mmCIF file of C-alpha atoms and ligand atoms in Angstrom:
data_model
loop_
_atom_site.group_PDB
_atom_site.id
_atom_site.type_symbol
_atom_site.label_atom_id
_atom_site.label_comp_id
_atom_site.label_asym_id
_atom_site.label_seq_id
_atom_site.Cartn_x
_atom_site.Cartn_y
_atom_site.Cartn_z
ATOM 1 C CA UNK A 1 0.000 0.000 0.000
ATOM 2 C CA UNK A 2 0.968 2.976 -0.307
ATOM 3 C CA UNK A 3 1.361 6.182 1.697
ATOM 4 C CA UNK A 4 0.097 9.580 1.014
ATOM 5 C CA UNK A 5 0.412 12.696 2.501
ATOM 6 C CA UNK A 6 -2.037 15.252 2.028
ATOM 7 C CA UNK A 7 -2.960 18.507 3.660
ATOM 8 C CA UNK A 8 -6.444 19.822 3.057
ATOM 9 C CA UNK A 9 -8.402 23.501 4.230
ATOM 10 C CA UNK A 10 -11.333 22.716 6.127
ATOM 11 C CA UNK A 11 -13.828 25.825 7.736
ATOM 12 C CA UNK A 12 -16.293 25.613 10.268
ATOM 13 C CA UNK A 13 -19.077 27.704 9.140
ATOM 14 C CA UNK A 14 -22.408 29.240 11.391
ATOM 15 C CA UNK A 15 -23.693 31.804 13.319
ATOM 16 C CA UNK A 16 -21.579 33.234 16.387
ATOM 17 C CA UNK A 17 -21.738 31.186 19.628
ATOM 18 C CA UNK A 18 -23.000 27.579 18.103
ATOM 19 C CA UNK A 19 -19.849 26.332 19.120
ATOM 20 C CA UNK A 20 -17.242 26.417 16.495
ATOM 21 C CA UNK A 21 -14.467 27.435 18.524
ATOM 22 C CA UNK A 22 -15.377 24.931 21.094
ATOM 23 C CA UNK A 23 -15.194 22.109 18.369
ATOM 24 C CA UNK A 24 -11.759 22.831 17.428
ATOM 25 C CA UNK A 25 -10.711 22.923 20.700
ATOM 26 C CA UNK A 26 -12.681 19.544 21.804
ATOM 27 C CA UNK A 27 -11.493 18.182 18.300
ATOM 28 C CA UNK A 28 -7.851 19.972 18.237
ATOM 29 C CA UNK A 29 -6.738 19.689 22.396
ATOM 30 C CA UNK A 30 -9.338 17.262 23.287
ATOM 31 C CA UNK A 31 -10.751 20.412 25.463
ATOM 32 C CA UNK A 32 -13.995 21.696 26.379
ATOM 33 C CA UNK A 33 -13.620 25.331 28.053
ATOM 34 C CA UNK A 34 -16.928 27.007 29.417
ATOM 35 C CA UNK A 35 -15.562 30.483 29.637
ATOM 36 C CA UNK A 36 -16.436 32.853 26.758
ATOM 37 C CA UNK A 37 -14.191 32.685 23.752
ATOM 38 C CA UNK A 38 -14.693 35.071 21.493
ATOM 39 C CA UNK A 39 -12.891 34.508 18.218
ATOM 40 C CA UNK A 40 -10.948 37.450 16.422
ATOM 41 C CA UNK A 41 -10.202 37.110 13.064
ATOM 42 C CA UNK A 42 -9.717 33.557 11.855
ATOM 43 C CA UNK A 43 -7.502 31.336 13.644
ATOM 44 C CA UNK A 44 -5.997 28.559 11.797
ATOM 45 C CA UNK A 45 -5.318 25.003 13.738
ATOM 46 C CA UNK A 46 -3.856 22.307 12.714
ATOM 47 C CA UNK A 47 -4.585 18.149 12.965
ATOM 48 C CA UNK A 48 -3.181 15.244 11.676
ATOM 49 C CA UNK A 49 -6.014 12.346 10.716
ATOM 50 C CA UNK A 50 -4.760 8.692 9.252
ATOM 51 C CA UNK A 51 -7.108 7.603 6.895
ATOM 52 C CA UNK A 52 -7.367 4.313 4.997
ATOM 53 C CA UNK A 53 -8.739 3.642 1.323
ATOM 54 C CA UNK A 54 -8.790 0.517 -0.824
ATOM 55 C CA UNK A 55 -5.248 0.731 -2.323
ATOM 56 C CA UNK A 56 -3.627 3.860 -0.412
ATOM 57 C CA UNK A 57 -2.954 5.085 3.139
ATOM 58 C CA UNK A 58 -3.162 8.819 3.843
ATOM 59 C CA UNK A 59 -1.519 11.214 6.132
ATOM 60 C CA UNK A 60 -4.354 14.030 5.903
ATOM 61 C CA UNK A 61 -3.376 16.825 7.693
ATOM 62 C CA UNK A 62 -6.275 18.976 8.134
ATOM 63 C CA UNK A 63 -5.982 23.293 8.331
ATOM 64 C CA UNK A 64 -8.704 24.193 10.442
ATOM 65 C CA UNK A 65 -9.940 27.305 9.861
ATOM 66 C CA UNK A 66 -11.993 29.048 12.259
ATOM 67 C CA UNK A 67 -14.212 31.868 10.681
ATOM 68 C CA UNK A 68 -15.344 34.539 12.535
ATOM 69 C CA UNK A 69 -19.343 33.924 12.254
ATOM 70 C CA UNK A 70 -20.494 37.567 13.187
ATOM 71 C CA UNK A 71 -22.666 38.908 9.089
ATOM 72 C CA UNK A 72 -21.105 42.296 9.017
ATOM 73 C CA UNK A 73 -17.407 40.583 8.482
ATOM 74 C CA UNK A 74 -18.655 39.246 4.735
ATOM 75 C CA UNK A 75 -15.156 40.273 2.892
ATOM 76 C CA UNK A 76 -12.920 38.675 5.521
ATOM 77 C CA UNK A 77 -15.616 35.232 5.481
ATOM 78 C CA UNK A 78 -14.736 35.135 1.888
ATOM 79 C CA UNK A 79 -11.684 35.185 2.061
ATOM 80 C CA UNK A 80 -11.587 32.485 4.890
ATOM 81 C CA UNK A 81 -13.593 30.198 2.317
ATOM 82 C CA UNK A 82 -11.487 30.468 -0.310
ATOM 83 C CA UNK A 83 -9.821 27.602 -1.252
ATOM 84 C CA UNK A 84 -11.617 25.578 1.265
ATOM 85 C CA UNK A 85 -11.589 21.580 0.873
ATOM 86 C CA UNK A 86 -14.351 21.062 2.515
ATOM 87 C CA UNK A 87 -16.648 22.566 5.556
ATOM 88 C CA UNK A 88 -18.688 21.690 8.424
ATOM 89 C CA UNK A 89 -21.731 23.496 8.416
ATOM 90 C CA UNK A 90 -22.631 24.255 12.078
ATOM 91 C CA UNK A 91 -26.213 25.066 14.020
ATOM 92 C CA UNK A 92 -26.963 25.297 17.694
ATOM 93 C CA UNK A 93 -29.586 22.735 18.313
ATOM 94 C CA UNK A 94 -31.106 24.718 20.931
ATOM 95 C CA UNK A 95 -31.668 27.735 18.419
ATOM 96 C CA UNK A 96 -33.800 26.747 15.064
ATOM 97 C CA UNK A 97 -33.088 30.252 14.069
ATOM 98 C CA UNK A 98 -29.227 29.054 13.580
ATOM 99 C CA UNK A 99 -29.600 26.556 10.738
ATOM 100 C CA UNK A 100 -32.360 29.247 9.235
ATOM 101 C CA UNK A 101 -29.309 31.203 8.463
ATOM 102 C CA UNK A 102 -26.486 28.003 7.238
ATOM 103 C CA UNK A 103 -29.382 28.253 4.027
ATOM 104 C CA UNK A 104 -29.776 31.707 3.754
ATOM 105 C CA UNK A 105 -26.775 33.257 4.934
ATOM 106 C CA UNK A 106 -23.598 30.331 5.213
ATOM 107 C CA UNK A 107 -24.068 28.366 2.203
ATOM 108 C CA UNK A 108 -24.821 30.664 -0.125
ATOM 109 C CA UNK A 109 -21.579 32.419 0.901
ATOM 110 C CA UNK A 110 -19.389 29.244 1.088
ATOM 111 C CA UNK A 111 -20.628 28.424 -2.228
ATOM 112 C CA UNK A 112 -19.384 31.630 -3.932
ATOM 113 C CA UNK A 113 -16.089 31.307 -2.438
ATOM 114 C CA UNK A 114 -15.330 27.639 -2.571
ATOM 115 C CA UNK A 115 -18.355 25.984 -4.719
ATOM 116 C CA UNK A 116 -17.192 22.730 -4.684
ATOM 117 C CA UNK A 117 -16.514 21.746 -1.163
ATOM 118 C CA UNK A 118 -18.566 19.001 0.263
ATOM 119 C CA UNK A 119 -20.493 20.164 3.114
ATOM 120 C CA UNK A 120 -21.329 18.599 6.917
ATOM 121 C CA UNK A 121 -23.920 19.359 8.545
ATOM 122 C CA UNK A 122 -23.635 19.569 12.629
ATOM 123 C CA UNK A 123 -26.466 20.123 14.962
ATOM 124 C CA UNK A 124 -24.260 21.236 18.026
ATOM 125 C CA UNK A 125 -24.764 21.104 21.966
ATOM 126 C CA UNK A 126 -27.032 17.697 21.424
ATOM 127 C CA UNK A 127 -25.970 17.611 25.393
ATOM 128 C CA UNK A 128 -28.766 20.024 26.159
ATOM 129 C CA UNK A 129 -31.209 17.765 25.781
ATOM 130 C CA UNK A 130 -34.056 19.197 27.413
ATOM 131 C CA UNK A 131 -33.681 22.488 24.692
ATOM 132 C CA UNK A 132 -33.764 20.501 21.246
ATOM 133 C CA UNK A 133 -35.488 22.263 18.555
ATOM 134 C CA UNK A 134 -33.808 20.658 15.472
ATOM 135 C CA UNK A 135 -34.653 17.103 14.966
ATOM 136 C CA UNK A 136 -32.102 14.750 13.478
ATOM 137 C CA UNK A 137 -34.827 13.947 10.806
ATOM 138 C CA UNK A 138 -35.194 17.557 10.098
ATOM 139 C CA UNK A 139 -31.184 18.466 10.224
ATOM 140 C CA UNK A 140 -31.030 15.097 7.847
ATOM 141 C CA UNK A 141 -33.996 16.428 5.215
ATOM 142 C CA UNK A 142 -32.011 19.497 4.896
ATOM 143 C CA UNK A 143 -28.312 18.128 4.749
ATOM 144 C CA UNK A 144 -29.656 15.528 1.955
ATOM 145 C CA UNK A 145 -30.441 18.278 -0.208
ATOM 146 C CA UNK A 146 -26.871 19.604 -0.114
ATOM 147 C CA UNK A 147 -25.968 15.679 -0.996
ATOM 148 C CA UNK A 148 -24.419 16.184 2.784
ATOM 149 C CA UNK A 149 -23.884 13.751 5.830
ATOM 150 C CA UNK A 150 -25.804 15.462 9.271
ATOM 151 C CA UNK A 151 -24.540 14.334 12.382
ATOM 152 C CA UNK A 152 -25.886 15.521 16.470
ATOM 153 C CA UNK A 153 -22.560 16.932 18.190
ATOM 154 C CA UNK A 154 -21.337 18.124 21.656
ATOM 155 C CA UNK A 155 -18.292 19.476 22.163
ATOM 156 C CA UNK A 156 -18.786 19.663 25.667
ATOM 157 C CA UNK A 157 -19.427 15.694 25.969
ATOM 158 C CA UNK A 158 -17.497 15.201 22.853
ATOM 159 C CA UNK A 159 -20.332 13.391 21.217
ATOM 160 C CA UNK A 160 -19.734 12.932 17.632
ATOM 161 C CA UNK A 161 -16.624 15.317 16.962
ATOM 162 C CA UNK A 162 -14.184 12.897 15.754
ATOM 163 C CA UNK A 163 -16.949 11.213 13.674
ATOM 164 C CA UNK A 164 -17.768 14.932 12.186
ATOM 165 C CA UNK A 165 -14.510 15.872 11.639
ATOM 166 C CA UNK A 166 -12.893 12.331 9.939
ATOM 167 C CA UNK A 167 -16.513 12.293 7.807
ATOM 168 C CA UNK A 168 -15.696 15.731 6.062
ATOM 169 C CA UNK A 169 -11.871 14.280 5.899
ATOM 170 C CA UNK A 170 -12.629 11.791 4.058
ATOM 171 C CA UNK A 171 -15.002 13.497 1.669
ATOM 172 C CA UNK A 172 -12.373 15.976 0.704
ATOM 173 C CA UNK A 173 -10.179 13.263 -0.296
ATOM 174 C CA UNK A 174 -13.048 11.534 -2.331
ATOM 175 C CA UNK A 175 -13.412 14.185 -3.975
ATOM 176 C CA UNK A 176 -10.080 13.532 -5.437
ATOM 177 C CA UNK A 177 -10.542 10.421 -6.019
ATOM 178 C CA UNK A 178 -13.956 10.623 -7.985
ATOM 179 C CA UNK A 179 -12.812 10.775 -11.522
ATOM 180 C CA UNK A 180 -13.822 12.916 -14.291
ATOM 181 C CA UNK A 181 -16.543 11.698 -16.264
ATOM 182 C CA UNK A 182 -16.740 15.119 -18.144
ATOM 183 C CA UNK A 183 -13.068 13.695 -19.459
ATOM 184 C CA UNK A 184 -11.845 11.415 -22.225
ATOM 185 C CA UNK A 185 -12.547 7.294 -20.584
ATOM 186 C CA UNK A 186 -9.649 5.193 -21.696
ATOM 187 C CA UNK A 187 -9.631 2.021 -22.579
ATOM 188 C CA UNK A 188 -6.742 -0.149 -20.485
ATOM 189 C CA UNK A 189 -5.920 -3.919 -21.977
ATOM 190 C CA UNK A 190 -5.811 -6.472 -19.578
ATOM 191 C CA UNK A 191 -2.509 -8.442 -18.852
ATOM 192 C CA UNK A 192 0.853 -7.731 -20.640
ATOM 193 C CA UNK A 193 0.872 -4.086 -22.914
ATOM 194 C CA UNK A 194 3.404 -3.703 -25.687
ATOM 195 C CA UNK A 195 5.494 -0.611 -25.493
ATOM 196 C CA UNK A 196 3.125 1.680 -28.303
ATOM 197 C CA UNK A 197 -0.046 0.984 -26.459
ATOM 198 C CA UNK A 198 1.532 2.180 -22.843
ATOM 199 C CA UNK A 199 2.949 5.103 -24.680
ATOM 200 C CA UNK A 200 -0.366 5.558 -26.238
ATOM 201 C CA UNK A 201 -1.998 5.255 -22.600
ATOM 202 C CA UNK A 202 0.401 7.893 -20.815
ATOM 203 C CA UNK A 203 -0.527 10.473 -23.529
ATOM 204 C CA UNK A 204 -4.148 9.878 -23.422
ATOM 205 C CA UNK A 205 -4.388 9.758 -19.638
ATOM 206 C CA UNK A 206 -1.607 12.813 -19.453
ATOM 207 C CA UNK A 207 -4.480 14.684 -21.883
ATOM 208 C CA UNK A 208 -7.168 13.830 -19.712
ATOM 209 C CA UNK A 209 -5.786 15.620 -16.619
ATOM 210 C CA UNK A 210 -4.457 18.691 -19.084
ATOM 211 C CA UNK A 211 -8.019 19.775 -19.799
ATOM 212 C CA UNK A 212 -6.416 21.912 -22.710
ATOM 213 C CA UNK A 213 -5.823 19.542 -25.535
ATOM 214 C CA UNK A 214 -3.290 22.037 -27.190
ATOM 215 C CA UNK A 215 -0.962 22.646 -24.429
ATOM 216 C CA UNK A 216 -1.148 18.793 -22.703
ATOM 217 C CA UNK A 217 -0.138 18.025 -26.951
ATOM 218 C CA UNK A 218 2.966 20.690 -26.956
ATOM 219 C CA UNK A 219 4.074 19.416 -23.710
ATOM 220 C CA UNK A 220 3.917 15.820 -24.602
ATOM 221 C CA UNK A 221 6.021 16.803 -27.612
ATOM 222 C CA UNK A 222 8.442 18.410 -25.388
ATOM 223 C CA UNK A 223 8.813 16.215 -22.632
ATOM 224 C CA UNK A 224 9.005 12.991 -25.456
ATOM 225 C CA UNK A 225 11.642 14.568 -27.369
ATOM 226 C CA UNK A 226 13.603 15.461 -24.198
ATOM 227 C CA UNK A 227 13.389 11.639 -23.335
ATOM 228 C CA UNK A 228 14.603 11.104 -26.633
ATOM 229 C CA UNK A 229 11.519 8.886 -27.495
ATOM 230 C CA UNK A 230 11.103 7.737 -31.096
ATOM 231 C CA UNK A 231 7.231 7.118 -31.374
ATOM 232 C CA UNK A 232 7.497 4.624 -33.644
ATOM 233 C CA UNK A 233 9.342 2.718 -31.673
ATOM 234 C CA UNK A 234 8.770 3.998 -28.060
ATOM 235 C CA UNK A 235 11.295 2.578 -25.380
ATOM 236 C CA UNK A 236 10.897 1.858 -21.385
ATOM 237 C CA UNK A 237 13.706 3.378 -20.187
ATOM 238 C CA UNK A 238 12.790 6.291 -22.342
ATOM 239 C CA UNK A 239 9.486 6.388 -21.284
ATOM 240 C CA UNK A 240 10.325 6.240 -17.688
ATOM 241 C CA UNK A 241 12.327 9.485 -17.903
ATOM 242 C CA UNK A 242 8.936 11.085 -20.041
ATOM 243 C CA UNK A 243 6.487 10.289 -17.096
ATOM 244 C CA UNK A 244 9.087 11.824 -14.813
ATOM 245 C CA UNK A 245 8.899 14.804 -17.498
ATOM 246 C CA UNK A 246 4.896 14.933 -17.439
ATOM 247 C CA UNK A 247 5.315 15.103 -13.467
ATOM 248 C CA UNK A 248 7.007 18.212 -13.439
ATOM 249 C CA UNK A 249 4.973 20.014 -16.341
ATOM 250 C CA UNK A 250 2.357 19.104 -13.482
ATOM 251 C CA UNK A 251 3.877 20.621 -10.924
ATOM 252 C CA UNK A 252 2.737 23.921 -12.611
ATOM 253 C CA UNK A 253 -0.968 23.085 -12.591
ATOM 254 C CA UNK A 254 -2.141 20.088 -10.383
ATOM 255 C CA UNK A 255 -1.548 19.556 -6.774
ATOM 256 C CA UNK A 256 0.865 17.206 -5.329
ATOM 257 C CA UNK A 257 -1.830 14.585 -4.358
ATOM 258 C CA UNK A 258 -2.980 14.123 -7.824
ATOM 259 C CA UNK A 259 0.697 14.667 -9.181
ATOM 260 C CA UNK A 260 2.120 11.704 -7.649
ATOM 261 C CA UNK A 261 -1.430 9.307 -8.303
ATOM 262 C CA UNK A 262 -0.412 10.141 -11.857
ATOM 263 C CA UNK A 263 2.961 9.290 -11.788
ATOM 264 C CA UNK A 264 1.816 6.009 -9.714
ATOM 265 C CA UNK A 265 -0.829 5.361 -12.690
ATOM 266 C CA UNK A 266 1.754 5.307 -15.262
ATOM 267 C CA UNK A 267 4.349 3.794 -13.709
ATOM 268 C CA UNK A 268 1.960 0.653 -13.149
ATOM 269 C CA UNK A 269 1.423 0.959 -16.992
ATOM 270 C CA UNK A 270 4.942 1.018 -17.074
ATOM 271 C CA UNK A 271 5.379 -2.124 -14.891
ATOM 272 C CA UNK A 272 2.935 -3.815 -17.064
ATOM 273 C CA UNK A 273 5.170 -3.242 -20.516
ATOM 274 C CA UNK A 274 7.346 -5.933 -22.479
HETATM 275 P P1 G3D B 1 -18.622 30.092 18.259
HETATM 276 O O1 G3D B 1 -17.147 29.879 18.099
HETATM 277 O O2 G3D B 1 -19.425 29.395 17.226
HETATM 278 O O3 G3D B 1 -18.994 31.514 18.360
HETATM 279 P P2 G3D B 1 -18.202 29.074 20.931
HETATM 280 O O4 G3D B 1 -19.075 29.395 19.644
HETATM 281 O O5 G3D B 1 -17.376 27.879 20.720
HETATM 282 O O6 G3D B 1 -17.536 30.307 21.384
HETATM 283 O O7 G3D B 1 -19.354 28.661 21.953
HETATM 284 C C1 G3D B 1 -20.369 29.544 22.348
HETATM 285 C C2 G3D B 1 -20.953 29.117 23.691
HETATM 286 O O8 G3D B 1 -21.563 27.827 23.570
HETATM 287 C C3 G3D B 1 -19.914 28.953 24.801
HETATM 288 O O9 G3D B 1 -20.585 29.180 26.041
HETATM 289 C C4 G3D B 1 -19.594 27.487 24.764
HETATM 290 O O10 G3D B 1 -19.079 27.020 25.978
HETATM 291 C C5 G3D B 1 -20.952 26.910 24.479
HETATM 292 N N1 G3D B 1 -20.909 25.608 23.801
HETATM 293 C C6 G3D B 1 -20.263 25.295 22.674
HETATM 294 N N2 G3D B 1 -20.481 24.036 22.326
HETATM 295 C C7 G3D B 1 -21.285 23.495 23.267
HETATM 296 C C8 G3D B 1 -21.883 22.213 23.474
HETATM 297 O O11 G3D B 1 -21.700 21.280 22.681
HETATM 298 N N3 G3D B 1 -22.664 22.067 24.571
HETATM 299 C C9 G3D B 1 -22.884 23.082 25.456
HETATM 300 N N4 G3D B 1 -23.654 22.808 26.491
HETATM 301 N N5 G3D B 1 -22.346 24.297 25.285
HETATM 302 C C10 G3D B 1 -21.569 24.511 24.221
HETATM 303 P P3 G3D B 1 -20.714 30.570 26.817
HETATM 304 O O12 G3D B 1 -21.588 30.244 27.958
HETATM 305 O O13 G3D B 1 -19.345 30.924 27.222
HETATM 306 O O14 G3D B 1 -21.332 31.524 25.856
HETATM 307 MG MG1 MG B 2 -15.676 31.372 17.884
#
């Protein structure tokens, strides 16, 4: 298997005093603190998750960002959001007017700034039992509109934070993962490939994660001339040095994650060639 490291921005999103901060810090310091915090700003913190999938292990180091959840502060929200992985989407259980305003106010805004981060939804303070006015049935109607997991947290018991925080984890890396049907689909022989086909595969699949046909094309001409590949008569060793080529022409547009599953694709190709 192998092993991945990969850091990822995640925000906690919702109205002031539903308990971001205090999620963090359960989450973060394994902490619960009843004194007032009141967040200035956004505070960044930091937390290392291992995560297993089918054929990799992954280091995911999530950036938590705490964003300050008072309206007025739109311009410094956005830029908070920006670039975000993924977010948890936060109400106060005891206060229906708090997930009110994750549709009207938080998501809209999240989605402006970072539209394709998958969302979590968190009821918070689920230890107040005795104030409830969100339902998990209702929290789950609304979070399966949003294609989003809902989950009934405390981060004064603790209740669900790991869970939260390891769900939205994951989902940022699936979102990675998920590939591109709006792509070219190739089509991979089974068994032993000669060395035309694999070359034939690394260009196609080297294409496919260009987006712009013209440019991948120029830099496949580049990178295959540099390796000193005749395409008539394409050669392993040659082709080793190309994929190591295509991985730094990369570098300038994908991000390290998907960098080195490329290279890992087509040096299985590679593997596969006689
Ligand atoms: P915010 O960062 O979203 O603004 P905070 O929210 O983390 O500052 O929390 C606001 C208040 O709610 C704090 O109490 C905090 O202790 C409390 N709180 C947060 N999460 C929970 C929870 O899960 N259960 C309970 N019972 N309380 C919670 P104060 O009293 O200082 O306002
Ligand atoms: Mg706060």
């Amino acid at each position: 298997m192998e092993e991945l490291k990969v850091s990822k921005k995640i925000v906690l999103l919702g109205d002031g005093a539903v308990g971001k901060t205090s999620l963090i810090r359960k989450f973060v310091q394994d902490m619960f603190d009843d004194s007032y915090i009141v967040t200035i700003g956004t505070k960044i913190s930091k937390k290392t998750l291992t995560i297993t999938h089918p054929t990799n292990h992954y280091t995911l180091t999530l950036m938590i960002w705490d964003i300050l959840g008072q309206k007025d502060y739109t311009n410094v929200q956005a830029l908070g959001m920006t670039g975000a992985s993924g977010a948890l989407i936060i109400c106060d259980g005891t206060r229906s007017g708090t997930l009110e305003s994750l549709q009207k106010y938080w998501i809209p805004s999240l989605q402006k700034s970072a539209p394709d981060a998958p969302l979590v939804f968190l009821s918070n303070k689920c230890d107040l039992t005795d104030r409830q006015q969100i339902s998990m049935e209702y929290l789950t109607g609304i979070a399966d509109q949003f294609n989003a997991p809902a989950f009934m947290t405390s981060a004064k018991t603790g209740e669900n934070v790991e869970e939260a925080f390891a769900q939205i984890g994951k989902m940022t890396l699936e979102v990675e993962l998920a590939p591109d049907t709006s792509k070219i689909k190739l089509e991979i022989p089974d068994g032993e490939l000669n060395p035309t086909q694999t070359f034939d595969l690394i260009q196609a699949h080297f294409v496919s994660q260009m987006g712009d046909q013209e440019d991948a094309m120029a830099m496949i001409r580049k990178h295959a001339t540099d390796s000193e590949l005749d395409p008539r008569h394409p050669d392993v060793q040659g082709m080793y040095k190309f994929v190591m080529g295509l991985s730094l022409a990369e570098g300038m547009f994908l991000n390290d994650f998907k960098i080195r599953s490329n290279l890992g694709f087509r040096r299985r190709l590679l593997e596969r060639t006689k």
